[in-house]
mmCIF file of C-alpha atoms and ligand atoms in Angstrom:
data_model
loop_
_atom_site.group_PDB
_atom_site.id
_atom_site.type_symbol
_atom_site.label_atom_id
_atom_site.label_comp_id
_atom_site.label_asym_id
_atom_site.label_seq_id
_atom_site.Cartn_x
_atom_site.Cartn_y
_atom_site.Cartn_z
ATOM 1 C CA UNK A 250 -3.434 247.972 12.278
ATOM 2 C CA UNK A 251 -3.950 246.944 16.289
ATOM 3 C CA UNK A 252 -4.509 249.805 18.201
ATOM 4 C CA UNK A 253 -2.702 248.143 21.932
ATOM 5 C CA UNK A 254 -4.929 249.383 25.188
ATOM 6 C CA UNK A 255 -2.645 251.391 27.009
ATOM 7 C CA UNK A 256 -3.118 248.782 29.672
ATOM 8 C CA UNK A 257 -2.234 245.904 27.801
ATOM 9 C CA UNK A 258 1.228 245.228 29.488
ATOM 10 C CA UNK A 259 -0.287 245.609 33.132
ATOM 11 C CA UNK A 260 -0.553 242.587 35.005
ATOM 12 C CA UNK A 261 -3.862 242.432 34.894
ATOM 13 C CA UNK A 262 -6.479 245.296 33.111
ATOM 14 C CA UNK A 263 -7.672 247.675 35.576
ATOM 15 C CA UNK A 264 -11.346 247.863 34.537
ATOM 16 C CA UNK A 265 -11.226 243.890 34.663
ATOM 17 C CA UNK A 266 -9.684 244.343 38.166
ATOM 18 C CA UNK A 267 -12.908 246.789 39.328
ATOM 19 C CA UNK A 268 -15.192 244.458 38.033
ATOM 20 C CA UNK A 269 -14.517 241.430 40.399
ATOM 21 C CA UNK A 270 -15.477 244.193 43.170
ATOM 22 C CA UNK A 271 -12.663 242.606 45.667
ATOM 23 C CA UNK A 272 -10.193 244.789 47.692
ATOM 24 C CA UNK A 273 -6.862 244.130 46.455
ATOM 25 C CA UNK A 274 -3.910 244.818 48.114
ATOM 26 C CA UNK A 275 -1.012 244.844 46.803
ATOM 27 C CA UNK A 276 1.759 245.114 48.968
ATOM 28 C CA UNK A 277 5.584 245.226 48.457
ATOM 29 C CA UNK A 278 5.872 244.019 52.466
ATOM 30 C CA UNK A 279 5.715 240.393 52.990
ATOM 31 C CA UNK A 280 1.884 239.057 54.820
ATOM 32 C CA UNK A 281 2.302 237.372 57.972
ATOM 33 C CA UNK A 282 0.562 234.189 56.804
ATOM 34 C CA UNK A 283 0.591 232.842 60.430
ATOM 35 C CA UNK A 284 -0.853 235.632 61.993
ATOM 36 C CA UNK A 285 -4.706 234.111 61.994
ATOM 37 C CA UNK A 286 -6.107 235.372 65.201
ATOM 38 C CA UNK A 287 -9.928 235.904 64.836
ATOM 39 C CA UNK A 288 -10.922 239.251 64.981
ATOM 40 C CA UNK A 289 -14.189 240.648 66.874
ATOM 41 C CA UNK A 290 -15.955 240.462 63.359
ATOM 42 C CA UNK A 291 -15.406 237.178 62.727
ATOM 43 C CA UNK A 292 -16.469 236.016 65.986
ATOM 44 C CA UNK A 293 -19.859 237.934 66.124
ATOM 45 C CA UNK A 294 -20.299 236.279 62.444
ATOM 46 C CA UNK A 295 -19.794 232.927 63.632
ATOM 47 C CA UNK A 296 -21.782 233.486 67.119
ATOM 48 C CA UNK A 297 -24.965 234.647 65.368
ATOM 49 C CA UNK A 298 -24.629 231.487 62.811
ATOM 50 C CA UNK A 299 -24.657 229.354 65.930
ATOM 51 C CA UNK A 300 -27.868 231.699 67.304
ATOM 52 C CA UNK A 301 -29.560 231.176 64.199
ATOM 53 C CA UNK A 302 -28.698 227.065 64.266
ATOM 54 C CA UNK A 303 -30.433 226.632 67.217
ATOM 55 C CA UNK A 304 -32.490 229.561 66.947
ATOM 56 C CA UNK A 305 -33.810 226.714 64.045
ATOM 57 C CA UNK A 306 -33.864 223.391 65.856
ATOM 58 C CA UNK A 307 -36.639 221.071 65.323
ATOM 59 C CA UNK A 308 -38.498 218.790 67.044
ATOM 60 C CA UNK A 309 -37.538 220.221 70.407
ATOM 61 C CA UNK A 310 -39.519 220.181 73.396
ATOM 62 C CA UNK A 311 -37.661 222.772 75.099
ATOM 63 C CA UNK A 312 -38.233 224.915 71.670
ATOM 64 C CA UNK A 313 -41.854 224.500 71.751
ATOM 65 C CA UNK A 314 -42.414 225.253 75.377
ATOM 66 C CA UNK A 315 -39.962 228.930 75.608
ATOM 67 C CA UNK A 316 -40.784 232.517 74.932
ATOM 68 C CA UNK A 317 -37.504 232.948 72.945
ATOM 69 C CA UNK A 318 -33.984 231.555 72.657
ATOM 70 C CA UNK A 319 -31.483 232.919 75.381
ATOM 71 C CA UNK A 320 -28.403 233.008 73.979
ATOM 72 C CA UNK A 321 -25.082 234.349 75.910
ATOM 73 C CA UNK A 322 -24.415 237.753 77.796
ATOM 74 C CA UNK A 323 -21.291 239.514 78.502
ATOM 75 C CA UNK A 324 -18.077 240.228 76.088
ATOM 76 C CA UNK A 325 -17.660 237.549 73.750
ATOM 77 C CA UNK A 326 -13.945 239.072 73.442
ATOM 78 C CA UNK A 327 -13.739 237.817 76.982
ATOM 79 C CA UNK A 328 -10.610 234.929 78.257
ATOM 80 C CA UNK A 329 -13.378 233.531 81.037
ATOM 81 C CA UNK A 330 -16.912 231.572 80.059
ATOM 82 C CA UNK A 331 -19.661 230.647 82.122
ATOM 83 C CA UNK A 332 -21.749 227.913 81.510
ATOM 84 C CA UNK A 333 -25.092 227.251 83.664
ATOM 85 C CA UNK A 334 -27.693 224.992 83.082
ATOM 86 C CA UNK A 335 -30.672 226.604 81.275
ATOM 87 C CA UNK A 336 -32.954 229.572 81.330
ATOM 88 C CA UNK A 337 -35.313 230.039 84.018
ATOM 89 C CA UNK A 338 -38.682 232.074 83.884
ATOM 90 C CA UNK A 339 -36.750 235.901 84.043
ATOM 91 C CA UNK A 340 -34.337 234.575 81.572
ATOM 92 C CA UNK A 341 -36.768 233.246 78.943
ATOM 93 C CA UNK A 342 -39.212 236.732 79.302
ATOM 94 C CA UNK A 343 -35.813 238.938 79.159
ATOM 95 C CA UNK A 344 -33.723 236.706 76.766
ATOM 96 C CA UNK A 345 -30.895 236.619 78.808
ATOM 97 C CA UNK A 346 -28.837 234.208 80.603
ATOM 98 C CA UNK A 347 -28.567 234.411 84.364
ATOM 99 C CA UNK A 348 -30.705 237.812 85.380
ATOM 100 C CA UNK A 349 -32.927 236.022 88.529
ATOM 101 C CA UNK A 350 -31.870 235.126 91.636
ATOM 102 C CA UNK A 351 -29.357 232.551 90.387
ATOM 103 C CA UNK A 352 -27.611 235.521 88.291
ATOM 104 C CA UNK A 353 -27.642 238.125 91.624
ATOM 105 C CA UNK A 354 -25.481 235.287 93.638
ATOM 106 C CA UNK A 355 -23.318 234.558 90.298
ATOM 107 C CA UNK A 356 -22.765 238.487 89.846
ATOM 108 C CA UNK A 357 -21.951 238.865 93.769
ATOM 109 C CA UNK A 358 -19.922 235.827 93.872
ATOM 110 C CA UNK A 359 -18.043 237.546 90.438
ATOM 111 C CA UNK A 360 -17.678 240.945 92.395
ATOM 112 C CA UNK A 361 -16.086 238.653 95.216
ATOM 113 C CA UNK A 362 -12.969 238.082 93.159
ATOM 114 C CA UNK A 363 -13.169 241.345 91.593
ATOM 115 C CA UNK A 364 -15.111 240.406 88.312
ATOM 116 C CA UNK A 365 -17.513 242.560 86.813
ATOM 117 C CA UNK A 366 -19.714 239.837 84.987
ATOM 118 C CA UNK A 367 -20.021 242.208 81.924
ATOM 119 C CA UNK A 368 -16.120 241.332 81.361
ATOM 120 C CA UNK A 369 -16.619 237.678 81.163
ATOM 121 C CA UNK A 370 -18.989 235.953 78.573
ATOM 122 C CA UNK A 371 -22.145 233.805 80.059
ATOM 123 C CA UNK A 372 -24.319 231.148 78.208
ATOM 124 C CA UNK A 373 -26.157 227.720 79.487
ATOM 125 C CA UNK A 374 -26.143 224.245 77.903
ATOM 126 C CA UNK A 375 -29.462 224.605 76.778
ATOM 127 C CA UNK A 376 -30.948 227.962 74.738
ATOM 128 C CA UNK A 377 -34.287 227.327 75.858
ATOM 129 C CA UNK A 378 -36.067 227.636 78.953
ATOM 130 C CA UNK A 379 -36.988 223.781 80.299
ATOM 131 C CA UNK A 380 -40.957 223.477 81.072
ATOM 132 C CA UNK A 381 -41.704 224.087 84.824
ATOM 133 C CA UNK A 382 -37.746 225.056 85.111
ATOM 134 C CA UNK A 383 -37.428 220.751 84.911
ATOM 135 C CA UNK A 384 -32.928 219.626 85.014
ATOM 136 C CA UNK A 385 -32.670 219.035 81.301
ATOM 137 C CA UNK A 386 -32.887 215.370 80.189
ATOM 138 C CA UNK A 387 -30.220 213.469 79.571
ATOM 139 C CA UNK A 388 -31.112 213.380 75.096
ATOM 140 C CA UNK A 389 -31.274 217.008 75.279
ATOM 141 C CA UNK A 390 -28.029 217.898 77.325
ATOM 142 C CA UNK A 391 -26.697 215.867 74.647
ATOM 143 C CA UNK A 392 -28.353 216.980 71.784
ATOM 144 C CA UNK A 393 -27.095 220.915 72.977
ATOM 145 C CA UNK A 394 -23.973 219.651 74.062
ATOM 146 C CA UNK A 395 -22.668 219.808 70.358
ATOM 147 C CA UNK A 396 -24.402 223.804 69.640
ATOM 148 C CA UNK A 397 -21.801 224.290 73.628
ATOM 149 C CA UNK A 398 -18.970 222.677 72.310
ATOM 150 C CA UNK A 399 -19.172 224.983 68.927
ATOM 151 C CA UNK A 400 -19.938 228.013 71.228
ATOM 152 C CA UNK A 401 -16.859 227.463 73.167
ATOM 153 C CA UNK A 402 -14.785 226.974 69.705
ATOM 154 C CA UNK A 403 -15.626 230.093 68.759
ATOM 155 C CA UNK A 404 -14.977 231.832 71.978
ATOM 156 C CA UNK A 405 -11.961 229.749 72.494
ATOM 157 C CA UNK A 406 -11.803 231.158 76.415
ATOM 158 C CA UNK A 407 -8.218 230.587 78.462
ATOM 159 C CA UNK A 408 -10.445 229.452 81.660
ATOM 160 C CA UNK A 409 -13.924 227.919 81.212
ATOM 161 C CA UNK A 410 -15.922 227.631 84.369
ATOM 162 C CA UNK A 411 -18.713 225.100 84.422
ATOM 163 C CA UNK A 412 -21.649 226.162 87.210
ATOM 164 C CA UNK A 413 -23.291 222.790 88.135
ATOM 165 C CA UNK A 414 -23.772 219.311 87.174
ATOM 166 C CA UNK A 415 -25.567 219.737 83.755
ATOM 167 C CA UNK A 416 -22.456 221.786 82.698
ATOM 168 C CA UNK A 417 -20.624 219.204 83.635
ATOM 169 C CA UNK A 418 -22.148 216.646 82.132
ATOM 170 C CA UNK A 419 -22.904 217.894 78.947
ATOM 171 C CA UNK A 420 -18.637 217.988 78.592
ATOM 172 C CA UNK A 421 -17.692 215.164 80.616
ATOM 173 C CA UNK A 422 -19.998 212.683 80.671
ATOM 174 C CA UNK A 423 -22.356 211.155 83.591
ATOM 175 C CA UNK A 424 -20.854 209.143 84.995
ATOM 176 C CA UNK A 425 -18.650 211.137 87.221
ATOM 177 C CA UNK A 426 -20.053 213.319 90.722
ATOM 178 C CA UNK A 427 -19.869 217.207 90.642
ATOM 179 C CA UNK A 428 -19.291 216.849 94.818
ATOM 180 C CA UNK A 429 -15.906 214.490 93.437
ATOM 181 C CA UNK A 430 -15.237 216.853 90.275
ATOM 182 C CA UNK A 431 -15.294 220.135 91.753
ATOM 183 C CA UNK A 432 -12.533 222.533 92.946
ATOM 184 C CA UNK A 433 -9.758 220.689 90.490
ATOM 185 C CA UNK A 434 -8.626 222.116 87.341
ATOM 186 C CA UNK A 435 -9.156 219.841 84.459
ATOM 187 C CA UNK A 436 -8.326 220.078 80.809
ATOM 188 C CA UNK A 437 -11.244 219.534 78.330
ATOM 189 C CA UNK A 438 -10.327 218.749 74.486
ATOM 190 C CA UNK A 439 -12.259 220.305 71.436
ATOM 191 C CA UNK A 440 -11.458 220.562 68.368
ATOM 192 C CA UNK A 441 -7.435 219.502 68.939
ATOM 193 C CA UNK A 442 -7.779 222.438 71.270
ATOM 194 C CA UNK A 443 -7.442 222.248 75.203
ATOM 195 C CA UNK A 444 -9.136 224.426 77.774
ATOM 196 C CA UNK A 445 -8.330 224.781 81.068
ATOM 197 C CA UNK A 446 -11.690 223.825 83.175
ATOM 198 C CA UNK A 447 -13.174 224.043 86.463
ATOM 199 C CA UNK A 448 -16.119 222.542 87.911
ATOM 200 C CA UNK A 449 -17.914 224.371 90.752
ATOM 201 C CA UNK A 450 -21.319 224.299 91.759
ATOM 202 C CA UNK A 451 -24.754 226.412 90.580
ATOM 203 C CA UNK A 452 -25.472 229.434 92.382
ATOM 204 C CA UNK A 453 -29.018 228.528 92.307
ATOM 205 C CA UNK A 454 -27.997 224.758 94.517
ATOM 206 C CA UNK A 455 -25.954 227.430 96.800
ATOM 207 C CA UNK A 456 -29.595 229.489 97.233
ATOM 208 C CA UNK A 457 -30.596 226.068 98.500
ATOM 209 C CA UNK A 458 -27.639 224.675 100.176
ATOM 210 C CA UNK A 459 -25.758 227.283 102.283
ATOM 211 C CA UNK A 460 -23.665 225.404 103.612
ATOM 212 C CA UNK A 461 -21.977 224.498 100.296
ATOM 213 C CA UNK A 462 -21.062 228.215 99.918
ATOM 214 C CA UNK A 463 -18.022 227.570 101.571
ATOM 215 C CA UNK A 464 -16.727 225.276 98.667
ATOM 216 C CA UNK A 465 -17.772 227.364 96.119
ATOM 217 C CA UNK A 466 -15.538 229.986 97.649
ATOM 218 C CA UNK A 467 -12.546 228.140 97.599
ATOM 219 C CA UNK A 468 -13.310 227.326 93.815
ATOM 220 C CA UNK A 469 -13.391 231.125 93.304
ATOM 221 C CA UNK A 470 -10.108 231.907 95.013
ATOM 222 C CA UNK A 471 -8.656 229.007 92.776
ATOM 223 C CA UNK A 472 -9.995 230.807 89.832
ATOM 224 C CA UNK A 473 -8.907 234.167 90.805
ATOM 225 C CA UNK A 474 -5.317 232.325 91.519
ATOM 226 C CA UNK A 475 -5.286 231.143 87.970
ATOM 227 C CA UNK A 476 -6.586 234.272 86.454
ATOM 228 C CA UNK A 477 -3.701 235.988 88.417
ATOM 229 C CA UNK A 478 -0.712 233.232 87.261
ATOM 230 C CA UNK A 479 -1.742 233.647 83.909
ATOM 231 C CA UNK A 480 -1.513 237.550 83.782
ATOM 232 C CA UNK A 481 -5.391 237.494 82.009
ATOM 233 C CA UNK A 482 -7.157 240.606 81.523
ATOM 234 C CA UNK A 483 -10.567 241.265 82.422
HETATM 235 N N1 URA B 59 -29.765 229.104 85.831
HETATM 236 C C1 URA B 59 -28.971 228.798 84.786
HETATM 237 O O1 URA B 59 -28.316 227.774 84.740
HETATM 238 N N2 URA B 59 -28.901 229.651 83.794
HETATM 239 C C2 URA B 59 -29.574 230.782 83.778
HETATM 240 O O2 URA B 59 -29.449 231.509 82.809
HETATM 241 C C3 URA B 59 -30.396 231.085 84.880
HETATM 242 C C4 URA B 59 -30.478 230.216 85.888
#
């Protein structure tokens, strides 16, 4: 005679079900297949998979010469990302982007249009402090450009703010003048995915040119304009 498991008519057999160690969750209520928004989790995962890709670049002269890879700063949950050009000396001993001089003008020029620069998210082109604090050359803005353009994916900002003309040429190319490009709002494709872009100079060129300080304020009110239109919270 066949004894039947009590079980047998369930869908599936419950200690079968424990074994696969997977949350099921079975619902009567219909899932909102379209509701994919990436949560906080998912975005730390994916950041620190990007950290450990470059974190694990070879052949990199950059690599070879730096204390440590510098990374981002600021709330990764964040609608607005800065992007400077590469670590200096504090940022490569304190493995952070924009804490020297450069970062006290970016955080005052922030406070200007009421930004506290922990509210926003910061990173450069390049992870690595450049030997003697040298622009980046032109292979290895390129060769970062692709770990940016993933960084920016993930953080999928509404208003990306480019500080400088290695930003801006690691996105748009070389061929164009940051004096020309600044100040306008531009739309930069990744991915199938646009992002609303401005151009506006390095606070660390403003340490050296005053004068231009008067630009990058109008850039700032622009910004503080859009972040206003668009209703973002920071
Ligand atoms: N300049 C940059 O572009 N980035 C930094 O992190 C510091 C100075």
């Amino acid at each position: 005679m066949i004894v039947k498991d009590k079980n047998q008519n369930d869908i599936m057999d419950q200690k079968l079900l424990n074994s696969f160690e997977i949350d099921y969750n079975f619902k009567n209520k219909p899932i909102n297949r379209f509701n994919n928004k990436p949560t906080i989790e998912n975005i730390n995962e994916r950041l620190n998979a990007l950290k450990t890709k470059i974190n694990n670049i070879t052949n990199c002269n950059l690599k070879n010469n730096a204390k440590q890879l510098v990374f981002s700063d600021g709330n990764s949950n964040s609608p607005i990302m800065i992007v400077g050009e590469g670590p200096g000396q504090k940022e490569d001993e304190i493995g952070k982007p924009f804490v020297g001089d450069a970062g006290q003008l970016l955080n005052k020029m922030l406070s200007a249009i009421n930004i506290n620069r922990e509210n926003i998210y910061i990173t450069n082109v390049v992870n690595f402090r450049p030997p003697n604090n040298r622009k980046p050359e032109p292979n290895e803005i390129n060769r970062y450009s692709e770990f940016l353009r993933e960084h920016i994916s993930i953080i999928e900002p509404k208003i990306l703010i480019l500080m400088g003309s290695t930003a801006m040429e690691a996105l748009f190319g070389s061929k164009i003048k940051i004096s020309k490009e600044r100040g306008a709002w531009k739309e930069l494709i990744i991915n199938n995915k646009t992002y609303l872009t401005m151009i506006t100079f390095h606070p660390a060129y403003l340490l050296r040119q005053a004068d231009q300080k008067k630009y990058s304020w109008a850039d700032l009110k622009e910004i503080k304009k859009k972040i206003d239109a668009l209703k973002l919270k920071i």
